[in-house]
Every structure is written in C-alpha cells, then in structure tokens.
XYZ file of N, CA, C and O in Angstrom:
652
model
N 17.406 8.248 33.827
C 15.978 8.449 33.944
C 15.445 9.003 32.631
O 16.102 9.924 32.144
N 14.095 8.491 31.818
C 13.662 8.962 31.167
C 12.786 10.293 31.166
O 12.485 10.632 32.310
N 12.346 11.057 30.254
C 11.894 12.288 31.017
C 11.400 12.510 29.567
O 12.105 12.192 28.609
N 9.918 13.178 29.398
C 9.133 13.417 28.538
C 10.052 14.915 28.026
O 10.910 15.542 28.646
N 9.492 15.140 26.718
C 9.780 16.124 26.138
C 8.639 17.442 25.293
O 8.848 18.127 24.292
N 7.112 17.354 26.469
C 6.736 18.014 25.680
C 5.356 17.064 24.229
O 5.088 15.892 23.967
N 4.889 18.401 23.706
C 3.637 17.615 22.637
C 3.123 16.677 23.163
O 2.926 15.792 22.331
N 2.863 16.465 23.949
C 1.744 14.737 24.780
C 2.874 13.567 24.422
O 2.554 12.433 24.066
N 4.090 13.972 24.555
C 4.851 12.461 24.173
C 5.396 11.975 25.489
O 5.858 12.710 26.362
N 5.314 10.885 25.536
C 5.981 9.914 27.173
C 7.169 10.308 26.959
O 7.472 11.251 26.229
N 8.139 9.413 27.757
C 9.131 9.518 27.784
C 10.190 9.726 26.294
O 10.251 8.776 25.514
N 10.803 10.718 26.061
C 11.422 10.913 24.871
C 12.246 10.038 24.430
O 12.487 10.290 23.249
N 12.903 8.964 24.861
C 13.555 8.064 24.426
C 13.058 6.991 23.986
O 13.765 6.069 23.581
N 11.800 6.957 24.002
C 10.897 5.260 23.771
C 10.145 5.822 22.336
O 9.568 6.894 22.150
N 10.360 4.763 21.465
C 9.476 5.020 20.537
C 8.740 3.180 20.122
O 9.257 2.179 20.620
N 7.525 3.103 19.170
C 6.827 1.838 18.719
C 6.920 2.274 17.516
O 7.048 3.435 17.127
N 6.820 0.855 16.658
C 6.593 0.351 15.483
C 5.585 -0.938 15.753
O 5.366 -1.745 16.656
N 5.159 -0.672 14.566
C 4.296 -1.384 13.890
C 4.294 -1.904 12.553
O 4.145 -1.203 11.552
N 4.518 -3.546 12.558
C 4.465 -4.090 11.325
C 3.389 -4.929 10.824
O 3.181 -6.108 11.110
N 2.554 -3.972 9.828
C 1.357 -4.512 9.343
C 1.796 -5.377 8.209
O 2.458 -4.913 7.281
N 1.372 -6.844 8.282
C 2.243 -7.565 7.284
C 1.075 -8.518 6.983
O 0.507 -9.362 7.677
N 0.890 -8.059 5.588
C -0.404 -8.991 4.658
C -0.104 -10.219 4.598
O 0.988 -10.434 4.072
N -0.797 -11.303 5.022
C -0.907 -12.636 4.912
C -0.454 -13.353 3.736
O 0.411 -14.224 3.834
N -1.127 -12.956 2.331
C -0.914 -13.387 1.306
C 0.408 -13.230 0.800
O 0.857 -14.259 0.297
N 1.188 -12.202 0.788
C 2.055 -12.109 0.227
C 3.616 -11.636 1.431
O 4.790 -11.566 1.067
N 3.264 -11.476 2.350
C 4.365 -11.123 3.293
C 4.716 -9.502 3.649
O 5.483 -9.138 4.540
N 4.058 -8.736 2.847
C 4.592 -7.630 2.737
C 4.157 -6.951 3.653
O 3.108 -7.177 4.257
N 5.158 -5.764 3.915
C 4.732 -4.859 5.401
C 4.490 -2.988 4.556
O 5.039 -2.163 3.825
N 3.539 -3.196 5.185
C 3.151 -1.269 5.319
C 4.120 -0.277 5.276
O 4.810 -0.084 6.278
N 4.258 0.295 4.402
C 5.712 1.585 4.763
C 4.503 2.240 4.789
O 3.392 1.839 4.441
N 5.033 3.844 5.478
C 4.805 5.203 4.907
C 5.837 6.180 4.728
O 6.690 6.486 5.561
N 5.666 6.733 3.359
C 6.619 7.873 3.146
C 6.187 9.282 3.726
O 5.088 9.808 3.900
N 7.527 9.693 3.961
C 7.117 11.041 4.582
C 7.629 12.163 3.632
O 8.437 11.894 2.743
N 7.119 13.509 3.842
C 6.954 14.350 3.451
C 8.279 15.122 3.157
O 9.000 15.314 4.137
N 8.684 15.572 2.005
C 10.267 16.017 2.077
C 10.112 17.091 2.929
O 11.111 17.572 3.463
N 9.009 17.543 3.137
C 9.386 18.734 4.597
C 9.973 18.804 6.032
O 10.440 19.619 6.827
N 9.613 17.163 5.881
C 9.569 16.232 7.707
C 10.868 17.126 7.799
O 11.518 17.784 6.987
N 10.952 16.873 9.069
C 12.465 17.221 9.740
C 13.134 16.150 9.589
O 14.213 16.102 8.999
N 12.263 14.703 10.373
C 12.172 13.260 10.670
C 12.534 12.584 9.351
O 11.515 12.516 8.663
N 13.577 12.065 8.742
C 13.442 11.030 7.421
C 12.409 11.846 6.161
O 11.512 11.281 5.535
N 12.791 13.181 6.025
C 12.180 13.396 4.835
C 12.297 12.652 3.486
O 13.398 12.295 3.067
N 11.176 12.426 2.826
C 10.868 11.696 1.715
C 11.220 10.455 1.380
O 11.300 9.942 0.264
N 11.508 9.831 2.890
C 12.224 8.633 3.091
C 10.833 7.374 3.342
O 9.728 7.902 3.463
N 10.856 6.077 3.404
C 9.799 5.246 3.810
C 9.741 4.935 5.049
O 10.747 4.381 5.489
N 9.024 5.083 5.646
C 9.566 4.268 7.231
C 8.643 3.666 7.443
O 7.602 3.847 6.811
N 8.802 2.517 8.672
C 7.517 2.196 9.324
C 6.084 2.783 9.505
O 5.980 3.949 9.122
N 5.222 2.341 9.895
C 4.395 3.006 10.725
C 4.192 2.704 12.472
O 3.713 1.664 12.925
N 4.672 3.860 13.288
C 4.922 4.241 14.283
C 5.108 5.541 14.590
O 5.048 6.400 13.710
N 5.389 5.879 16.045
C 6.104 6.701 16.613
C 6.470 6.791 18.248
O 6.811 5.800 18.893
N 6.352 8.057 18.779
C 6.928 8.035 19.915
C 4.959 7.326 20.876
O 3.768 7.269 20.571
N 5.878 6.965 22.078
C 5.260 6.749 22.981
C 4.483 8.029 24.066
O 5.143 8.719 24.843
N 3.115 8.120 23.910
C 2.508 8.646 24.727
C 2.553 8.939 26.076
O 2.915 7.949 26.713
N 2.223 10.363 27.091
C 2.135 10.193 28.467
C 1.107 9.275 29.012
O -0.117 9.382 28.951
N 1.904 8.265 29.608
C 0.930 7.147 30.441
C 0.391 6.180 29.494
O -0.732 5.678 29.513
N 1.461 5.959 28.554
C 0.582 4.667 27.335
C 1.901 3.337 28.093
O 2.925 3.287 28.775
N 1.128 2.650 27.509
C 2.334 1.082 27.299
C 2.567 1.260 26.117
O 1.970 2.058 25.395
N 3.719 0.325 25.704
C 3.931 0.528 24.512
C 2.891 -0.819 23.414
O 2.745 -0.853 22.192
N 2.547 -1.418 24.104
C 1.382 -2.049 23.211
C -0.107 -1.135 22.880
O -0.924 -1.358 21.986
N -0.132 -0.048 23.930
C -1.353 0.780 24.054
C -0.753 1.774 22.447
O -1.376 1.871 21.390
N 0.285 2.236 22.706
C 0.787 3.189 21.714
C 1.111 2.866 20.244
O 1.015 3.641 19.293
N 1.558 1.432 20.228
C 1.142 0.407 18.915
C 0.219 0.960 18.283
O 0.209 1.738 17.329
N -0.978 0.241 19.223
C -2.323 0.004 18.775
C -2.862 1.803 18.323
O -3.500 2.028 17.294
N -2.514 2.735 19.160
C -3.145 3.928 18.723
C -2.349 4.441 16.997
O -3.006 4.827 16.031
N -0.891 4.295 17.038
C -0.226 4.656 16.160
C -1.279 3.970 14.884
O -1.701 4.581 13.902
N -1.475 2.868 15.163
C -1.877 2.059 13.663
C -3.066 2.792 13.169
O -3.327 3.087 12.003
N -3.992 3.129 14.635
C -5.031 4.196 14.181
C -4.833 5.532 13.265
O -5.382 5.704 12.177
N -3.843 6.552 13.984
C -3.478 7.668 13.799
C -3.205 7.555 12.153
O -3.979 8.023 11.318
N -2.064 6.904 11.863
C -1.538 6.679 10.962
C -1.867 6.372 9.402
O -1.515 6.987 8.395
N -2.821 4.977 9.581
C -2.999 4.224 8.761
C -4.696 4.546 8.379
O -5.102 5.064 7.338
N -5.731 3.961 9.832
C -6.800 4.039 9.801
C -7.426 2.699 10.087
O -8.586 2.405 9.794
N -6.271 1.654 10.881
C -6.378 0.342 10.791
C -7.057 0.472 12.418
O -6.891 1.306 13.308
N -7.811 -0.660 12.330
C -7.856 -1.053 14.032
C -7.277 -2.510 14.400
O -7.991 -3.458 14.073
N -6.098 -2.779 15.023
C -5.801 -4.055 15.248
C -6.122 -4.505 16.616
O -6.114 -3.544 17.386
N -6.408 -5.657 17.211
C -7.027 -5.762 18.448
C -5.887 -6.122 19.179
O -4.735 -6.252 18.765
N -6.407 -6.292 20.499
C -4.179 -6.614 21.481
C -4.095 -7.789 20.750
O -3.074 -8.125 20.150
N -5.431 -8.619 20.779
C -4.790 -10.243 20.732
C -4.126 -10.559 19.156
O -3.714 -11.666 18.809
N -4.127 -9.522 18.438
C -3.457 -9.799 17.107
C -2.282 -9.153 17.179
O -1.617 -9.355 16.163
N -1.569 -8.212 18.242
C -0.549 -7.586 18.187
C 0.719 -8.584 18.786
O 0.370 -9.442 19.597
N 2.295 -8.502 18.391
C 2.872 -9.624 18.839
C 4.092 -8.623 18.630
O 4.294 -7.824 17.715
N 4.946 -8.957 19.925
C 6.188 -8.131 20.117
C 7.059 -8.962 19.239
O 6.971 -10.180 19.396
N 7.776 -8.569 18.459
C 8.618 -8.832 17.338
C 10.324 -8.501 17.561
O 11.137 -9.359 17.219
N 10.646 -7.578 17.983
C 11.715 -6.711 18.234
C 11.908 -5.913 19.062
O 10.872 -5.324 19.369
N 13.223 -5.437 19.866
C 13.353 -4.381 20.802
C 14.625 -3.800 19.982
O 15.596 -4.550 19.880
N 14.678 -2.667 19.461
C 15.666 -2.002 18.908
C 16.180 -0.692 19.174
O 15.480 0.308 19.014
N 17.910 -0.623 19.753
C 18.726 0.381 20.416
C 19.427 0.919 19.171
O 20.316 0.459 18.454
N 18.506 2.403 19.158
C 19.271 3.263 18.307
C 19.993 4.732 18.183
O 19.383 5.781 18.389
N 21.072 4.676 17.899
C 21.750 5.952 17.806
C 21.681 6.655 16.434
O 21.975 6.208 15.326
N 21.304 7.644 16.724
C 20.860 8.561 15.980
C 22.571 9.524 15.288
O 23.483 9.327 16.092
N 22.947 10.251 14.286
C 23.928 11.108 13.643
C 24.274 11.734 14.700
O 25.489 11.751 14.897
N 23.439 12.410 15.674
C 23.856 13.532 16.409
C 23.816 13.140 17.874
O 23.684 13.927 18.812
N 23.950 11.805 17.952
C 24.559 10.863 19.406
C 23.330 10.882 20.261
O 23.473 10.686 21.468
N 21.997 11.122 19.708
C 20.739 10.548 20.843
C 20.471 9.319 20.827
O 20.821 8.720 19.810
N 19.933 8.706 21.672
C 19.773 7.543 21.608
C 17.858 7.082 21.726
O 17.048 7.765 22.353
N 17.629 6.236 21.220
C 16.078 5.968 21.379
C 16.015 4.251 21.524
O 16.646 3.311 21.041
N 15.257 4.362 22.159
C 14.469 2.459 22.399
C 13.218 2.407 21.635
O 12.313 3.209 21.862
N 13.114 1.334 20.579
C 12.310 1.191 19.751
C 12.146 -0.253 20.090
O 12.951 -1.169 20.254
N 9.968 -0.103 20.176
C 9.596 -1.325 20.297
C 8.831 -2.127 19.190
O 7.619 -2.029 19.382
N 9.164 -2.945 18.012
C 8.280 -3.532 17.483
C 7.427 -4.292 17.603
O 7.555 -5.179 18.447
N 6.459 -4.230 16.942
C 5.354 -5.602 16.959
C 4.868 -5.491 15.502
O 5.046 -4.525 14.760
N 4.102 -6.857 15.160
C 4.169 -7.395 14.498
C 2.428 -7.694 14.451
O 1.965 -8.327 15.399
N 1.461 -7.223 13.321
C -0.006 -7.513 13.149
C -0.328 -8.194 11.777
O -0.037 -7.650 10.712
N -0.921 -9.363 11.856
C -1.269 -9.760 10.308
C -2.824 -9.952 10.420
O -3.253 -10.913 9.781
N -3.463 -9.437 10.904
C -5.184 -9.178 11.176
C -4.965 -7.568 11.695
O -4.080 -6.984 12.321
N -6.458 -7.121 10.994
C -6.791 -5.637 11.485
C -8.012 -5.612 10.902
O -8.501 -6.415 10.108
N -8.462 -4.620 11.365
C -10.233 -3.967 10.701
C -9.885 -2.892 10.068
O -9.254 -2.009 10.649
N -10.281 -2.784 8.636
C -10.177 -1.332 7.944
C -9.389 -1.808 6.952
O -8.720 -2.841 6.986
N -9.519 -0.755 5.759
C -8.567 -1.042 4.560
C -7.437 -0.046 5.032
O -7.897 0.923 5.636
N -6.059 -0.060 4.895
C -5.084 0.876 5.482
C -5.598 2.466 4.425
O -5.914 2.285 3.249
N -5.609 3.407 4.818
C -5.230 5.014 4.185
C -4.452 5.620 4.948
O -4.229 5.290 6.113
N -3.812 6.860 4.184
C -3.248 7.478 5.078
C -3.795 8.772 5.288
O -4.233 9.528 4.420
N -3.708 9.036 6.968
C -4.263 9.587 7.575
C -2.853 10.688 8.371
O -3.288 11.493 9.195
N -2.047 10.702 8.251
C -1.142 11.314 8.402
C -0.530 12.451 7.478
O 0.221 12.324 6.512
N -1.149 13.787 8.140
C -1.003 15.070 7.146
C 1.150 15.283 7.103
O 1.418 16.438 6.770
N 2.305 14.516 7.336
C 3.690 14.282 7.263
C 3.999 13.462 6.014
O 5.003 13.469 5.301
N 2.406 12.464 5.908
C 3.192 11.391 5.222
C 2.576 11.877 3.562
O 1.643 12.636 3.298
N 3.403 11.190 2.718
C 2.254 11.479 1.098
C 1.585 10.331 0.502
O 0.723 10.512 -0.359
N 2.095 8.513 1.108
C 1.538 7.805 0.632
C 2.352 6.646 1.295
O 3.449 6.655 1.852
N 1.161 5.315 0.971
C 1.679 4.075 1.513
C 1.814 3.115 0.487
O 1.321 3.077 -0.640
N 2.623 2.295 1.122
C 3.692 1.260 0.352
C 3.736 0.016 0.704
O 4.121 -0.205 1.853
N 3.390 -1.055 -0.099
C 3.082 -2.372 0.672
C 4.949 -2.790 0.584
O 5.324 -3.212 -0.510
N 5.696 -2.700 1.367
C 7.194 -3.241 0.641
C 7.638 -4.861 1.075
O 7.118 -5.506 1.986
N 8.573 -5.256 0.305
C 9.075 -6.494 0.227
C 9.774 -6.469 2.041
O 10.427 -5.440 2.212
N 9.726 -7.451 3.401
C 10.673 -7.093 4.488
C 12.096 -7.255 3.927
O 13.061 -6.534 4.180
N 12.046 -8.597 2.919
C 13.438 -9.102 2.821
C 14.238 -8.605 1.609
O 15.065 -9.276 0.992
N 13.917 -7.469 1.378
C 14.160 -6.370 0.286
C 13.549 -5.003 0.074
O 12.932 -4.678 -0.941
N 13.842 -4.012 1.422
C 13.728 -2.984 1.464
C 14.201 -2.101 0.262
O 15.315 -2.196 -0.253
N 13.085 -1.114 -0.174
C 13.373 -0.154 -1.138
C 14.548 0.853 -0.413
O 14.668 1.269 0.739
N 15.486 1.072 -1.854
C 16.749 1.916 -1.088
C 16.141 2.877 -0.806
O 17.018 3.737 -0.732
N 15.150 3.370 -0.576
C 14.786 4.817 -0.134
C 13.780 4.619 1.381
O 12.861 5.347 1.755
N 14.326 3.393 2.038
C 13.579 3.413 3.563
C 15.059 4.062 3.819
O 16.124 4.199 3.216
N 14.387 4.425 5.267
C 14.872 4.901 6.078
C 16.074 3.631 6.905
O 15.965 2.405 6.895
N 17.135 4.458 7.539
C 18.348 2.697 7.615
C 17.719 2.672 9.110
O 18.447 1.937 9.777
N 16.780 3.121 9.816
C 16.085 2.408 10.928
C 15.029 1.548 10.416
O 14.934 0.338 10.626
N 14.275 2.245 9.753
C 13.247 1.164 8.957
C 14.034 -0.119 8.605
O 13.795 -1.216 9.109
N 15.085 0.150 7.603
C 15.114 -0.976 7.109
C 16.650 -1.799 7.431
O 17.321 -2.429 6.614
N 16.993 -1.524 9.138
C 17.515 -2.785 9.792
C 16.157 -3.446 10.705
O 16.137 -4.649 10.966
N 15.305 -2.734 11.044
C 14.019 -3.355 11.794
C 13.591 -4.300 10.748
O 13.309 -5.387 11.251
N 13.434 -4.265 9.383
C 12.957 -4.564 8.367
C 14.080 -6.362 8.507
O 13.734 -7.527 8.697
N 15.219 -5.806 8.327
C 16.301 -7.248 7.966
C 16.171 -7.747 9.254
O 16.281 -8.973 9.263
N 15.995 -7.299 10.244
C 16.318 -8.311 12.029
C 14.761 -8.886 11.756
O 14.604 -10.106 11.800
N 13.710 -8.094 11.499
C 12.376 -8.954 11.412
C 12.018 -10.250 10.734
O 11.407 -11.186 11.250
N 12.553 -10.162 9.325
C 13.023 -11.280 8.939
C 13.895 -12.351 9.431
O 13.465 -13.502 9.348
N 14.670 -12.214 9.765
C 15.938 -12.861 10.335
C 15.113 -13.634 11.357
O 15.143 -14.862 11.270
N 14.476 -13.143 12.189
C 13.682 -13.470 13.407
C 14.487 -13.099 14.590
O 14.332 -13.834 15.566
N 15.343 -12.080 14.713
C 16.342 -11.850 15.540
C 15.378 -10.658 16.627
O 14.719 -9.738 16.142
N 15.475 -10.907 18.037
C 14.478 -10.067 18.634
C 14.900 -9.230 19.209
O 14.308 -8.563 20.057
N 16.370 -9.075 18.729
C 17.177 -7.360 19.266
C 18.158 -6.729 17.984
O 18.822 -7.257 17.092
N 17.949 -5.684 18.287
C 18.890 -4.673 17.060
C 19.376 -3.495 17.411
O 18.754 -2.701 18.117
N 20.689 -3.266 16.876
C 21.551 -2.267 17.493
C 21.640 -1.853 16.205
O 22.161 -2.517 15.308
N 21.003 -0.461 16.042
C 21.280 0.268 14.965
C 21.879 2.127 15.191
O 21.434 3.121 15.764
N 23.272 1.747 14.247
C 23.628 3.447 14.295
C 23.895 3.704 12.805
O 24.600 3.409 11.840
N 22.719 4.560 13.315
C 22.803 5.615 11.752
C 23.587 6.475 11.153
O 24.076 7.479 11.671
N 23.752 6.024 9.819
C 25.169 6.535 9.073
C 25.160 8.618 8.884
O 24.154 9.298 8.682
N 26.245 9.006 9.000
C 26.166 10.390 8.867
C 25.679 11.280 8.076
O 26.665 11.555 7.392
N 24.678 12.033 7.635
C 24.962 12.278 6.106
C 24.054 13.906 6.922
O 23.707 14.016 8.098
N 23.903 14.872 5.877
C 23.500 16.237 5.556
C 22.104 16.077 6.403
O 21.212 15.294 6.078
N 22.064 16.857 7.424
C 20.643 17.092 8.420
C 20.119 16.190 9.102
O 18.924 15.959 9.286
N 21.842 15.196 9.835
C 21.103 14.433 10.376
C 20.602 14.766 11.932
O 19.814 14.004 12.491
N 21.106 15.936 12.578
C 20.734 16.068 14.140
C 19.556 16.198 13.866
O 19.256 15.504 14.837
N 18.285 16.524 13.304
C 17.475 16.349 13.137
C 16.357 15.137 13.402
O 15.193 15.078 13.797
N 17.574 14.039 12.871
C 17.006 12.684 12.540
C 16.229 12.168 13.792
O 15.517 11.164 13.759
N 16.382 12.764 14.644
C 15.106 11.547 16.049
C 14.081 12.942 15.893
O 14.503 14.076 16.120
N 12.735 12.664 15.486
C 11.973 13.976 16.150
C 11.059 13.710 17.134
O 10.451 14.633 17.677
C-alpha cells in the first residue's frame, strides 16, 4: 500500500516528469539544482516531482510544469512517454511517470527557489552532470522504450537521494 508522507505530497512512492522538448531542435528542459538540495545537488534533472494529495499523475505533470518552469501545457498536448521503476542508494523505491510536451504557453523561467538555472539539453546526449535518473529517462525516451528500470549507482549522500 502506498501511503503519503507529509508536505501536501500523495502517495510517497509516485513521482512525474515532464519532458518539455522544443520542436526545432529536439532538445528537452533540464533544471539544475541547488548544491544545497538534499535531492541531486548541483546535478540537472528533469522537470518534475512528487505527486500531490488527490492529483492524477497527468494533473501533477501539468502543475509541476507550472511550479517549476512557468509553462502552461494543456492535457491535449501532454503524452505519456514512460513509466520508470527506481531504486534509489539507500533501497527506496519510487514509480516515475513521464510525459512528453512539445506545445506550451509561456517562455520557460525558473521559478523554483532549489533550482539555479535551466538547460535546453541534447536527450541523446545527456550532460555528465544530469542526474543517472534523469539521464536513463533521457536514453529510454529516445530509444522509444516505454519502461525503465533504473538503480542508482552508490556514491557519498546517497540515502538522501529520493526527497
């Protein structure tokens, strides 16, 4: 059974992504986060996060892109892309849902007092400094593969790593 954890977040094991990916050139939205994060400090990641009490995860998409970016994408431009099972350094596990937007209203900013700046990046050549959830979501998206099993490699502060 899933079971919330607190801060207005749904169930603690569900998290969304969102891949804002420019028409012209292919490229998807990172944001870097803050070397303070707990979460992937100073690392790139998607833009996403956890799932809300009482959201869908297309509802929580669509708000993340708000929160985040400053984008408004409508449902009918949002498109499930990926479902990705991940284990975290310190053996938690999370369900991550992608989707996939190449229309929105707004120029992207960031609006996220975690993050320091955004990054249009290559999917099929992630900068070594994403995050290795970012950037197996990043290689299965390309691929066109619509499931991913990702476990994250060990390194210095990772129980941390799901926040």
């Amino acid at each position: 059974m899933l079971t919330g954890h607190g801060h207005g977040r749904g169930p603690g094991a569900v998290n969304v992504i969102v891949l804002l990916q420019r028409w012209n050139d292919g490229r998807v939205l990172a944001v870097r986060r803050d070397a303070s994060c707990a979460h992937a400090p100073g690392l790139l990641t998607a833009v996403g996060g956890h799932l809300g009490d009482g959201e869908f995860a297309d509802q929580a998409t669509l708000r993340k892109a708000y929160e985040e970016v400053g984008v408004r994408v409508s449902p009918a431009d949002l498109e499930f892309c990926q479902l990705v099972h991940y284990l975290a350094p310190c053996g938690r596990r999370r369900i991550g849902m992608a989707f996939t937007a190449r229309r929105w209203e707004g120029e992207p900013y960031n609006r996220e007092p975690t993050h320091t700046g955004l990054f249009w990046v290559d999917p099929g050549n992630p900068p070594p400094d994403c995050h290795s959830y970012t950037r197996t979501v990043l290689t299965h998206f390309v691929a066109g593969s619509l499931y991913a099993n990702i476990t994250a490699p060990t390194r210095p502060g990772a129980a941390t790593d799901l926040a």
